[in-house]
Short mmCIF file of C-alpha atoms in Angstrom, two decimals:
data_model
loop_
_atom_site.label_atom_id
_atom_site.label_comp_id
_atom_site.label_asym_id
_atom_site.label_seq_id
_atom_site.Cartn_x
_atom_site.Cartn_y
_atom_site.Cartn_z
CA MET H 1 0.05 -0.04 -0.01
CA ASP H 2 1.37 3.41 -0.96
CA ILE H 3 2.02 5.94 1.70
CA LEU H 4 -0.53 8.46 0.55
CA SER H 5 -3.55 6.13 0.20
CA LEU H 6 -3.17 5.18 3.72
CA PHE H 7 -4.51 8.69 4.56
CA VAL H 8 -7.82 7.52 3.05
CA ILE H 9 -7.73 3.98 4.23
CA VAL H 10 -6.84 4.42 8.02
CA PRO H 11 -9.70 6.88 8.60
CA ILE H 12 -12.10 4.52 6.94
CA LEU H 13 -10.96 1.83 9.18
CA VAL H 14 -11.37 4.14 12.26
CA VAL H 15 -14.98 4.88 10.95
CA LEU H 16 -15.61 1.03 10.73
CA ALA H 17 -14.12 0.57 14.29
CA LEU H 18 -16.28 3.44 15.65
CA VAL H 19 -19.54 1.83 14.05
CA PHE H 20 -19.03 -1.35 16.10
CA SER H 21 -18.03 0.57 19.27
CA LYS H 22 -20.13 0.58 22.43
CA GLY H 23 -20.50 3.71 24.58
CA LEU H 24 -18.62 7.03 24.92
CA LYS H 25 -15.36 5.47 26.37
CA GLN H 26 -14.92 3.14 23.38
CA ALA H 27 -15.79 5.78 20.89
CA ARG H 28 -13.43 8.37 22.08
CA LEU H 29 -10.61 5.79 22.59
CA ILE H 30 -10.90 4.63 19.01
CA ALA H 31 -11.16 8.10 17.81
CA MET H 32 -8.12 9.16 19.79
CA THR H 33 -6.07 6.15 18.71
CA GLY H 34 -6.92 6.85 15.03
CA GLY H 35 -6.09 10.50 15.37
CA ILE H 36 -2.68 9.56 17.03
CA ILE H 37 -2.03 7.12 14.06
CA GLN H 38 -2.82 9.70 11.49
CA LEU H 39 -0.64 12.26 13.20
CA GLY H 40 2.19 9.80 13.19
CA MET H 41 1.56 9.19 9.49
CA ALA H 42 1.86 12.90 8.65
CA ILE H 43 5.02 13.31 10.52
CA ASN H 44 6.42 10.21 8.81
CA LEU H 45 5.27 11.74 5.46
CA ILE H 46 7.29 14.94 6.28
CA PHE H 47 10.44 13.04 6.73
CA SER H 48 9.81 10.75 3.87
CA TYR H 49 9.13 13.60 1.58
CA LEU H 50 12.19 15.58 2.59
CA ARG H 51 14.41 12.41 1.89
CA GLU H 52 12.77 11.73 -1.35
CA ARG H 53 12.90 15.46 -2.50
CA ALA H 54 16.65 15.40 -1.98
CA ILE H 55 17.07 12.87 -4.87
CA ASP H 56 13.86 13.46 -6.95
CA ASP H 57 12.95 16.85 -8.44
CA SER H 58 9.59 15.81 -9.76
CA ILE H 59 6.67 18.22 -9.34
CA MET H 60 4.83 15.46 -7.29
CA LEU H 61 6.25 12.66 -5.28
CA PHE H 62 4.92 9.26 -4.21
CA THR H 63 2.50 9.30 -7.28
CA ARG H 64 0.29 6.44 -7.86
CA ASP H 65 -2.34 5.99 -10.65
CA LEU H 66 -5.15 3.55 -10.95
CA THR H 67 -7.81 3.71 -13.68
CA TRP H 68 -11.18 4.37 -12.12
CA PHE H 69 -13.48 5.03 -15.16
CA GLU H 70 -11.82 4.26 -18.41
CA GLN H 71 -14.34 5.79 -20.84
CA LEU H 72 -13.88 9.27 -19.38
CA ASN H 73 -10.28 8.77 -18.54
CA ILE H 74 -10.99 9.23 -14.84
CA HIS H 75 -8.19 7.94 -12.55
CA TYR H 76 -7.53 7.57 -8.92
CA SER H 77 -4.26 9.64 -9.17
CA VAL H 78 -2.42 10.77 -6.11
CA GLY H 79 0.79 12.58 -5.26
CA VAL H 80 2.20 15.44 -3.00
CA ASP H 81 4.48 18.38 -2.91
CA GLY H 82 5.64 20.28 -0.01
CA ILE H 83 2.45 22.31 0.07
CA SER H 84 0.20 19.18 0.28
CA VAL H 85 2.40 17.63 2.94
CA ALA H 86 2.16 20.76 5.18
CA LEU H 87 -1.72 20.96 4.92
CA ILE H 88 -1.95 17.11 5.53
CA THR H 89 -0.06 17.66 8.69
CA LEU H 90 -2.25 20.57 9.67
CA THR H 91 -5.33 18.37 9.15
CA ALA H 92 -3.85 15.58 11.38
CA ILE H 93 -3.14 17.97 14.14
CA VAL H 94 -6.50 19.72 14.00
CA VAL H 95 -8.30 16.43 13.87
CA LEU H 96 -6.50 14.95 17.02
CA ALA H 97 -6.97 18.31 18.86
CA GLY H 98 -10.78 18.21 18.03
CA VAL H 99 -11.10 14.65 19.41
CA PHE H 100 -9.48 15.77 22.82
CA ILE H 101 -11.72 18.87 22.95
CA SER H 102 -14.69 16.67 22.32
CA TRP H 103 -13.69 14.21 25.03
CA LYS H 104 -16.86 14.63 27.07
CA ILE H 105 -19.37 14.82 24.40
CA ASP H 106 -22.35 12.55 25.47
CA ASP H 107 -24.89 13.11 22.73
CA LEU H 108 -24.53 10.27 20.15
CA PRO H 109 -20.75 10.19 20.57
CA LYS H 110 -20.19 7.32 18.16
CA GLU H 111 -22.12 9.05 15.41
CA PHE H 112 -20.41 12.35 16.11
CA PHE H 113 -16.93 10.87 15.74
CA VAL H 114 -17.77 8.86 12.59
CA SER H 115 -18.97 12.18 10.90
CA LEU H 116 -15.92 14.05 12.13
CA ILE H 117 -13.55 11.29 10.67
CA ILE H 118 -15.46 11.10 7.41
CA LEU H 119 -15.01 14.83 7.06
CA SER H 120 -11.32 14.43 7.59
CA THR H 121 -11.15 11.65 5.02
CA GLY H 122 -12.49 13.84 2.34
CA VAL H 123 -9.91 16.57 3.31
CA TYR H 124 -6.99 14.17 3.16
CA GLY H 125 -8.19 12.79 -0.14
CA PHE H 126 -8.46 16.31 -1.59
CA PHE H 127 -4.94 17.36 -0.66
CA ILE H 128 -3.51 14.16 -2.13
CA SER H 129 -5.46 14.12 -5.47
CA ILE H 130 -3.97 15.18 -8.73
CA ASP H 131 -6.95 14.07 -10.78
CA LEU H 132 -9.67 16.74 -10.96
CA PHE H 133 -12.62 14.40 -10.79
CA THR H 134 -11.24 12.46 -7.87
CA MET H 135 -10.37 15.75 -6.18
CA PHE H 136 -14.02 16.90 -6.63
CA VAL H 137 -15.34 13.72 -5.20
CA PHE H 138 -13.26 14.14 -2.03
CA TYR H 139 -14.37 17.87 -1.91
CA GLU H 140 -17.97 16.73 -1.74
CA ILE H 141 -17.11 14.08 0.96
CA ALA H 142 -15.57 16.68 3.07
CA VAL H 143 -18.44 19.21 2.80
CA ILE H 144 -21.52 16.90 3.15
CA PRO H 145 -20.85 15.76 6.92
CA MET H 146 -20.96 19.52 8.02
CA TYR H 147 -24.69 19.45 7.62
CA LEU H 148 -25.11 16.57 9.98
CA LEU H 149 -22.46 17.84 12.50
CA ILE H 150 -24.18 21.31 12.71
CA GLY H 151 -27.78 20.18 12.28
CA ILE H 152 -27.61 17.51 15.02
CA TRP H 153 -24.85 18.46 17.45
CA GLY H 154 -25.08 22.26 16.93
CA SER H 155 -26.69 25.06 19.04
CA GLY H 156 -28.89 28.03 18.46
CA PRO H 157 -30.53 28.21 15.04
CA LYS H 158 -28.68 25.14 13.95
CA GLU H 159 -31.07 23.88 11.38
CA TYR H 160 -31.00 27.23 9.65
CA SER H 161 -27.14 27.52 9.89
CA ALA H 162 -26.61 23.93 8.60
CA MET H 163 -29.10 24.41 5.60
CA LYS H 164 -27.46 27.78 4.75
CA LEU H 165 -23.97 26.40 4.80
CA THR H 166 -24.96 23.30 2.81
CA LEU H 167 -26.92 25.21 0.11
CA MET H 168 -24.31 27.78 -0.46
CA LEU H 169 -21.35 25.20 -0.63
CA MET H 170 -23.52 23.06 -2.91
CA GLY H 171 -24.19 26.01 -5.18
CA ALA H 172 -20.46 26.69 -5.20
CA SER H 173 -19.82 23.06 -6.13
CA ALA H 174 -22.13 23.25 -9.12
CA VAL H 175 -20.28 26.24 -10.34
CA LEU H 176 -16.97 24.58 -9.68
CA LEU H 177 -18.10 21.39 -11.59
CA VAL H 178 -18.87 23.59 -14.56
CA GLY H 179 -15.37 25.05 -14.37
CA ILE H 180 -13.77 21.58 -13.92
CA LEU H 181 -15.68 20.17 -17.06
CA GLY H 182 -14.66 23.25 -18.92
CA ILE H 183 -11.02 22.36 -18.30
CA TYR H 184 -11.49 18.75 -19.02
CA PHE H 185 -13.15 19.41 -22.43
CA ASN H 186 -10.25 21.77 -23.47
CA SER H 187 -7.51 19.44 -22.18
CA GLY H 188 -7.03 17.41 -25.35
CA ALA H 189 -3.63 18.64 -26.96
CA GLU H 190 -4.22 18.64 -30.71
CA GLY H 191 -7.15 16.44 -30.78
CA GLY H 192 -5.50 14.03 -28.13
CA ALA H 193 -7.34 12.22 -25.33
CA LEU H 194 -9.21 14.30 -22.65
CA THR H 195 -7.87 14.07 -19.19
CA PHE H 196 -8.56 15.11 -15.58
CA ASN H 197 -4.89 14.82 -14.68
CA ILE H 198 -3.62 18.13 -13.36
CA LEU H 199 -0.15 17.55 -14.50
CA GLU H 200 -1.09 16.55 -17.88
CA ILE H 201 -3.49 19.46 -18.36
CA ALA H 202 -0.76 21.79 -17.24
CA GLN H 203 1.20 20.83 -20.37
CA VAL H 204 -1.78 21.81 -22.63
CA ASN H 205 -2.32 25.41 -23.74
CA ILE H 206 -5.90 25.82 -23.07
CA PRO H 207 -7.45 28.39 -25.56
CA TYR H 208 -7.56 31.99 -24.00
CA GLU H 209 -11.32 32.41 -24.57
CA ALA H 210 -11.90 29.19 -22.58
CA GLN H 211 -9.61 30.31 -19.80
CA LYS H 212 -11.26 33.67 -19.61
CA LEU H 213 -14.68 31.93 -19.31
CA PHE H 214 -13.87 29.08 -16.96
CA PHE H 215 -11.36 30.76 -14.55
CA PRO H 216 -14.03 32.86 -12.60
CA MET H 217 -16.16 29.67 -12.34
CA THR H 218 -13.30 27.69 -11.07
CA PHE H 219 -12.10 30.48 -8.74
CA ILE H 220 -15.50 31.14 -7.20
CA GLY H 221 -16.31 27.55 -6.80
CA PHE H 222 -13.30 27.26 -4.57
CA ALA H 223 -13.32 30.63 -3.05
CA VAL H 224 -16.83 30.37 -1.74
CA LEU H 225 -15.35 27.67 0.66
CA GLY H 226 -12.52 30.11 1.54
CA ALA H 227 -15.14 32.76 2.51
CA LEU H 228 -14.53 35.14 -0.40
CA PHE H 229 -16.61 38.39 -0.06
CA PRO H 230 -19.54 38.61 -0.63
CA PHE H 231 -20.06 34.85 -0.67
CA HIS H 232 -18.99 34.56 2.97
CA THR H 233 -22.23 34.78 4.90
CA TRP H 234 -22.57 31.09 5.37
CA SER H 235 -19.35 31.01 7.39
CA PRO H 236 -20.16 33.16 10.56
CA ASP H 237 -23.60 31.47 11.00
CA GLY H 238 -22.02 28.00 10.52
CA HIS H 239 -19.38 28.74 13.07
CA ALA H 240 -21.75 30.16 15.68
CA SER H 241 -24.00 27.02 15.56
CA ALA H 242 -21.35 24.37 15.25
CA PRO H 243 -20.15 22.33 18.10
CA THR H 244 -16.54 23.15 19.14
CA ALA H 245 -14.69 20.48 17.35
CA VAL H 246 -16.69 21.05 14.14
CA SER H 247 -15.84 24.69 14.32
CA MET H 248 -12.21 23.72 14.67
CA LEU H 249 -12.31 21.57 11.69
CA HIS H 250 -14.59 23.88 9.74
CA ALA H 251 -12.30 26.98 10.05
CA GLY H 252 -8.94 25.20 10.66
CA VAL H 253 -9.10 22.70 7.87
CA LEU H 254 -12.14 22.62 5.68
CA MET H 255 -11.85 26.29 4.63
CA LYS H 256 -8.30 25.55 3.43
CA LEU H 257 -9.56 23.48 0.53
CA GLY H 258 -10.73 26.76 -1.01
CA GLY H 259 -7.28 28.40 -1.10
CA TYR H 260 -5.57 25.17 -2.06
CA GLY H 261 -8.02 24.55 -4.98
CA ILE H 262 -7.51 28.12 -6.29
CA PHE H 263 -3.77 27.54 -6.18
CA ARG H 264 -3.62 23.99 -7.52
CA VAL H 265 -6.47 24.18 -10.08
CA ALA H 266 -7.54 27.82 -11.13
CA MET H 267 -4.17 29.46 -11.00
CA TYR H 268 -2.01 26.70 -12.43
CA LEU H 269 -4.37 25.31 -15.18
CA LEU H 270 -5.86 28.68 -16.22
CA PRO H 271 -2.95 31.18 -16.05
CA GLU H 272 -4.13 33.55 -18.62
CA GLY H 273 -7.63 33.60 -17.10
CA ALA H 274 -5.88 34.37 -13.79
CA LEU H 275 -4.08 37.33 -15.32
CA GLU H 276 -7.24 38.62 -16.97
CA TRP H 277 -9.47 38.38 -13.81
CA SER H 278 -6.96 38.97 -11.00
CA TRP H 279 -7.76 42.76 -10.65
CA PHE H 280 -11.36 42.03 -10.00
CA PHE H 281 -10.98 39.20 -7.40
CA ILE H 282 -8.14 41.23 -5.75
CA ILE H 283 -10.60 43.98 -5.13
CA LEU H 284 -13.18 41.46 -3.56
CA SER H 285 -10.38 39.91 -1.44
CA ALA H 286 -9.25 43.33 -0.17
CA ILE H 287 -12.85 44.23 0.80
CA GLY H 288 -13.10 40.85 2.55
CA VAL H 289 -9.91 41.53 4.44
CA VAL H 290 -11.08 44.86 5.77
CA TYR H 291 -14.71 44.03 6.08
CA GLY H 292 -14.05 40.98 8.11
CA ALA H 293 -11.86 42.95 10.53
CA PHE H 294 -14.40 45.67 11.15
CA ALA H 295 -17.26 43.07 11.34
CA ALA H 296 -15.27 41.38 14.04
CA LEU H 297 -14.78 44.65 15.92
CA ARG H 298 -18.58 45.11 16.13
CA GLN H 299 -19.44 41.67 17.54
CA THR H 300 -19.88 40.66 21.20
CA ASP H 301 -20.38 36.94 20.65
CA LEU H 302 -16.94 35.10 20.91
CA LYS H 303 -17.72 32.72 18.02
CA TYR H 304 -18.81 35.63 15.64
CA ILE H 305 -15.78 37.55 16.48
CA ASN H 306 -13.59 34.61 15.52
CA ALA H 307 -15.67 33.80 12.48
CA TYR H 308 -15.38 37.32 11.03
CA ALA H 309 -11.69 37.27 11.90
CA SER H 310 -11.54 34.05 9.74
CA VAL H 311 -13.23 35.95 6.92
CA SER H 312 -10.59 38.73 7.08
CA HIS H 313 -7.53 36.48 7.44
CA LEU H 314 -8.65 33.95 4.70
CA GLY H 315 -9.23 37.06 2.48
CA MET H 316 -5.41 37.50 2.69
CA VAL H 317 -4.95 34.08 1.27
CA SER H 318 -6.82 34.78 -1.92
CA PHE H 319 -5.33 38.25 -2.02
CA ALA H 320 -1.91 36.89 -1.90
CA LEU H 321 -2.58 34.12 -4.54
CA LEU H 322 -3.77 36.82 -6.94
CA MET H 323 -0.62 38.70 -6.67
CA LEU H 324 0.93 36.06 -8.83
CA ASN H 325 4.43 36.01 -7.52
CA LYS H 326 6.62 33.60 -5.46
CA THR H 327 6.87 35.73 -2.24
CA ALA H 328 3.11 36.36 -1.99
CA TRP H 329 2.31 32.72 -2.89
CA ASN H 330 4.61 31.53 -0.04
CA GLY H 331 2.80 34.00 2.34
CA ALA H 332 -0.54 32.63 1.14
CA ILE H 333 0.38 29.02 1.95
CA LEU H 334 1.98 30.02 5.28
CA GLN H 335 -1.16 32.11 6.06
CA SER H 336 -3.41 28.84 5.35
CA LEU H 337 -1.24 26.96 7.85
CA SER H 338 -1.09 29.83 10.38
CA HIS H 339 -4.77 30.54 10.23
CA GLY H 340 -5.70 26.90 10.52
CA PHE H 341 -3.78 26.44 13.83
CA MET H 342 -4.90 29.77 15.29
CA THR H 343 -8.54 29.67 14.46
CA ALA H 344 -8.71 26.06 15.65
CA LEU H 345 -7.17 27.10 18.90
CA PHE H 346 -9.44 30.08 19.33
CA PHE H 347 -12.49 27.89 18.77
CA ALA H 348 -11.13 25.28 21.29
CA LEU H 349 -10.73 27.96 23.94
CA ILE H 350 -14.06 29.48 23.23
CA GLY H 351 -15.64 26.08 23.63
CA MET H 352 -13.91 25.66 26.89
CA ILE H 353 -15.03 29.04 28.16
CA TYR H 354 -18.62 28.51 27.03
CA GLY H 355 -18.69 24.99 28.57
CA ARG H 356 -17.91 26.58 31.95
CA THR H 357 -19.73 29.96 31.77
CA HIS H 358 -22.54 29.05 29.49
CA THR H 359 -22.24 32.30 27.51
CA ARG H 360 -20.35 33.60 24.71
CA ASP H 361 -21.23 37.27 25.22
CA ILE H 362 -18.04 39.02 26.31
CA THR H 363 -20.25 41.81 28.03
CA LYS H 364 -21.23 39.09 30.44
CA LEU H 365 -17.73 37.93 31.15
CA GLY H 366 -14.88 39.48 33.02
CA GLY H 367 -11.98 38.67 35.34
CA LEU H 368 -11.55 35.11 33.80
CA LEU H 369 -7.78 35.43 34.20
CA LYS H 370 -8.17 35.03 37.93
CA VAL H 371 -10.39 31.93 37.92
CA ILE H 372 -9.20 29.95 34.79
CA PRO H 373 -5.65 31.16 34.25
CA PHE H 374 -4.38 28.44 31.84
CA ILE H 375 -7.25 29.03 29.34
CA SER H 376 -6.91 32.78 29.76
CA ALA H 377 -3.24 32.85 29.34
CA ILE H 378 -3.38 30.78 26.11
CA TYR H 379 -6.17 32.90 24.87
CA VAL H 380 -3.85 36.07 25.23
CA ILE H 381 -1.04 34.17 23.44
CA ALA H 382 -3.44 33.11 20.58
CA GLY H 383 -4.64 36.69 20.30
CA LEU H 384 -1.06 38.19 20.06
CA ALA H 385 -0.38 35.54 17.31
CA LEU H 386 -3.64 36.59 15.48
CA LEU H 387 -2.54 40.23 15.40
CA GLY H 388 0.79 39.34 13.81
CA LEU H 389 3.31 39.58 16.71
CA PRO H 390 6.78 38.54 15.86
CA GLY H 391 7.68 35.17 17.12
CA PHE H 392 4.37 33.61 15.97
CA SER H 393 3.20 32.09 12.64
CA GLY H 394 1.03 34.99 11.81
CA PHE H 395 3.85 37.34 11.53
CA VAL H 396 5.80 35.23 9.10
CA ALA H 397 2.83 34.66 6.86
CA GLU H 398 1.68 38.47 6.74
CA MET H 399 5.21 39.70 6.04
CA ASN H 400 5.44 37.34 2.90
CA ILE H 401 2.04 38.35 1.86
CA PHE H 402 2.51 42.17 2.05
CA MET H 403 6.23 42.12 0.75
CA GLY H 404 4.92 40.07 -2.27
CA ALA H 405 2.17 42.48 -2.90
CA PHE H 406 4.38 45.38 -2.80
CA LEU H 407 6.63 43.86 -5.61
CA HIS H 408 4.05 45.34 -7.95
CA ASP H 409 4.95 48.99 -8.45
CA ASP H 410 1.79 50.06 -10.23
CA MET H 411 -0.77 52.29 -8.28
CA PHE H 412 -3.63 49.75 -8.23
CA HIS H 413 -1.66 47.11 -6.43
CA ARG H 414 -0.05 49.56 -4.11
CA ILE H 415 -3.45 51.01 -3.01
CA VAL H 416 -5.14 47.70 -2.51
CA THR H 417 -2.16 46.48 -0.48
CA ILE H 418 -2.23 49.53 1.80
CA VAL H 419 -5.97 49.00 2.31
CA SER H 420 -5.37 45.44 3.27
CA VAL H 421 -2.50 46.18 5.58
CA SER H 422 -4.81 48.58 7.52
CA ALA H 423 -6.90 45.58 8.70
CA ILE H 424 -3.92 44.61 10.98
CA VAL H 425 -4.58 47.69 12.98
CA VAL H 426 -8.22 46.73 13.38
CA THR H 427 -7.30 43.26 14.23
CA ALA H 428 -5.16 44.54 17.22
CA VAL H 429 -8.12 46.68 18.32
CA TYR H 430 -10.65 43.88 18.50
CA VAL H 431 -8.14 41.29 19.98
CA LEU H 432 -7.15 43.63 22.74
CA ARG H 433 -10.79 44.65 23.30
CA VAL H 434 -11.85 41.08 23.95
CA VAL H 435 -8.85 40.43 26.15
CA GLY H 436 -9.63 43.60 28.20
CA ILE H 437 -13.36 43.00 28.62
CA MET H 438 -13.30 39.14 29.11
CA LEU H 439 -10.05 38.43 31.00
CA MET H 440 -9.05 41.57 32.96
CA GLY H 441 -10.62 43.42 35.72
CA PRO H 442 -12.87 42.05 38.56
CA VAL H 443 -14.85 38.89 38.33
CA LYS H 444 -18.28 40.05 37.12
CA ASN H 445 -20.37 37.00 38.20
CA PRO H 446 -19.67 35.40 41.45
CA GLU H 447 -20.52 32.01 39.99
CA TYR H 448 -17.46 32.19 38.01
CA LEU H 449 -15.32 31.80 41.00
CA LYS H 450 -16.39 28.10 41.05
CA LEU H 451 -15.28 27.42 37.33
CA ALA H 452 -13.33 24.19 36.97
CA LYS H 453 -9.75 24.43 35.83
CA ALA H 454 -8.68 22.95 32.51
CA THR H 455 -8.53 19.11 32.30
CA TRP H 456 -5.63 17.06 30.91
CA TYR H 457 -7.38 16.35 27.58
CA GLU H 458 -8.29 20.10 27.12
CA LYS H 459 -4.58 21.12 27.90
CA THR H 460 -3.54 18.37 25.35
CA GLY H 461 -5.74 19.61 22.63
CA VAL H 462 -4.79 23.17 23.15
CA LEU H 463 -1.04 22.50 23.28
CA LEU H 464 -1.29 20.52 20.05
CA LEU H 465 -2.29 23.69 18.25
CA LEU H 466 -0.12 26.03 20.17
CA ILE H 467 3.23 24.33 19.55
CA PRO H 468 3.05 24.73 15.74
CA ILE H 469 2.05 28.39 15.91
CA VAL H 470 5.12 29.21 18.00
CA GLY H 471 7.29 26.67 16.09
CA ILE H 472 6.58 28.29 12.71
CA GLY H 473 7.13 31.80 14.08
CA VAL H 474 10.50 30.85 15.79
CA ALA H 475 11.91 28.64 13.02
CA PRO H 476 9.97 29.20 9.73
CA LEU H 477 12.82 28.55 7.26
CA TRP H 478 12.66 24.81 6.91
CA LEU H 479 8.84 25.03 6.22
CA SER H 480 9.20 28.08 3.92
CA ASN H 481 12.02 26.47 1.98
CA MET H 482 9.83 23.25 1.55
CA ILE H 483 6.98 25.37 0.20
CA LEU H 484 9.22 27.60 -2.10
CA GLU H 485 10.68 24.40 -3.77
CA SER H 486 7.12 23.39 -4.43
CA LEU H 487 6.17 26.66 -5.92
CA GLU H 488 8.77 26.79 -8.71
CA PRO H 489 6.96 24.71 -11.34
CA PHE H 490 3.74 26.62 -10.60
CA ILE H 491 5.30 29.94 -10.90
CA ARG H 492 6.90 28.85 -14.25
CA GLY H 493 3.45 27.75 -15.43
CA VAL H 494 1.74 30.84 -14.55
CA LEU H 495 4.16 33.64 -15.24
#
């Protein structure tokens, strides 16, 4: 069995084991064991990739190809580069952290963990696919469980939020499918066989008119999942109603499929379309960056604050990708990783606070640093990372993004970059506002003096997410170099 297919097979085996489990203890033990195995596989993949890359300069490593549907030339084709490896590792860490944060879930625990693992299976499959059809199938596998996870285990207007999320993402999927089929039917070089294989399509010069038509479809199809303005409205409602671990996977992992798809499919396969449409989507991305920051500033619900912060920070990913240069693209990938760890950490902490205080309204909280010091201290650290303090992953990512954006010396790119940079100031305001109101000062409610301290499984889940945030911030070069090596063939294909 090849090293990549295990990322699909092992989660499926975990799901089968969960189906036959009995009770909460067995379900969480199986989910935890499966998560640890997957994290071990991801770490092994990093070292295996680095060893193989030293002797093999192919675009994708560990490639495997099996014919799936011969008549349409659909294959189960997999392979990874440094970007895929990094995002697979992000997924493995967030999934395991989500299992620990959901340790005490008592409402249909077996079904909950099954849905969670199925979602992660789709994400793994998406990141390893180099066949567009197979990638689309895994995309749908990743999205569909969100309806059940929010609709069954969520809170508040959960049915509305689950339906809104599903309808908007399914609509985006329909647009994306049209874009993918447009690429497929233009993939035959000089009358040759049509193909879904990304590496083969990249060697074909798709007609300019086709690129101009299908690029916006492909871009929007992926960008809706990345919360591109104005198609972002499903995200805050989905976050607010989702249970904690689902919010972690939703923002930390699932939304990364959008940026990855834009990079791997829309940009690489339709480069002339990207050049034609980049100005328009840069404007939408810049609006999203600023709008998300100001919207977060106006919220009092902790989940909505983090949800709109995600809209802002994911807007930076599409903004950087549209700059079409190596420095900005490196920043986009680093931002995807940084945001994944940070937003998952925030949602974990918010879930821990809500589970103790039974409110997410910051105006009803206060003085929590005195009663739950571990959770509060980690929240402060996560906030500093979010606002881009040096020494954390956010600083490394944003520096690459804005330096790459400033490489363009025309007035348009300079103006939108300055507008986007201004969001950093707003981010600092809402982060410090939340810390000041919620954590500092006297304890507002005497009942909070009885709040339970963080448990071992909560600390484990939190530290799993915090260590990479600090690690990338302190020693980013090995990761940045791995990403930059993988960007080379894509840069050559686009520019």
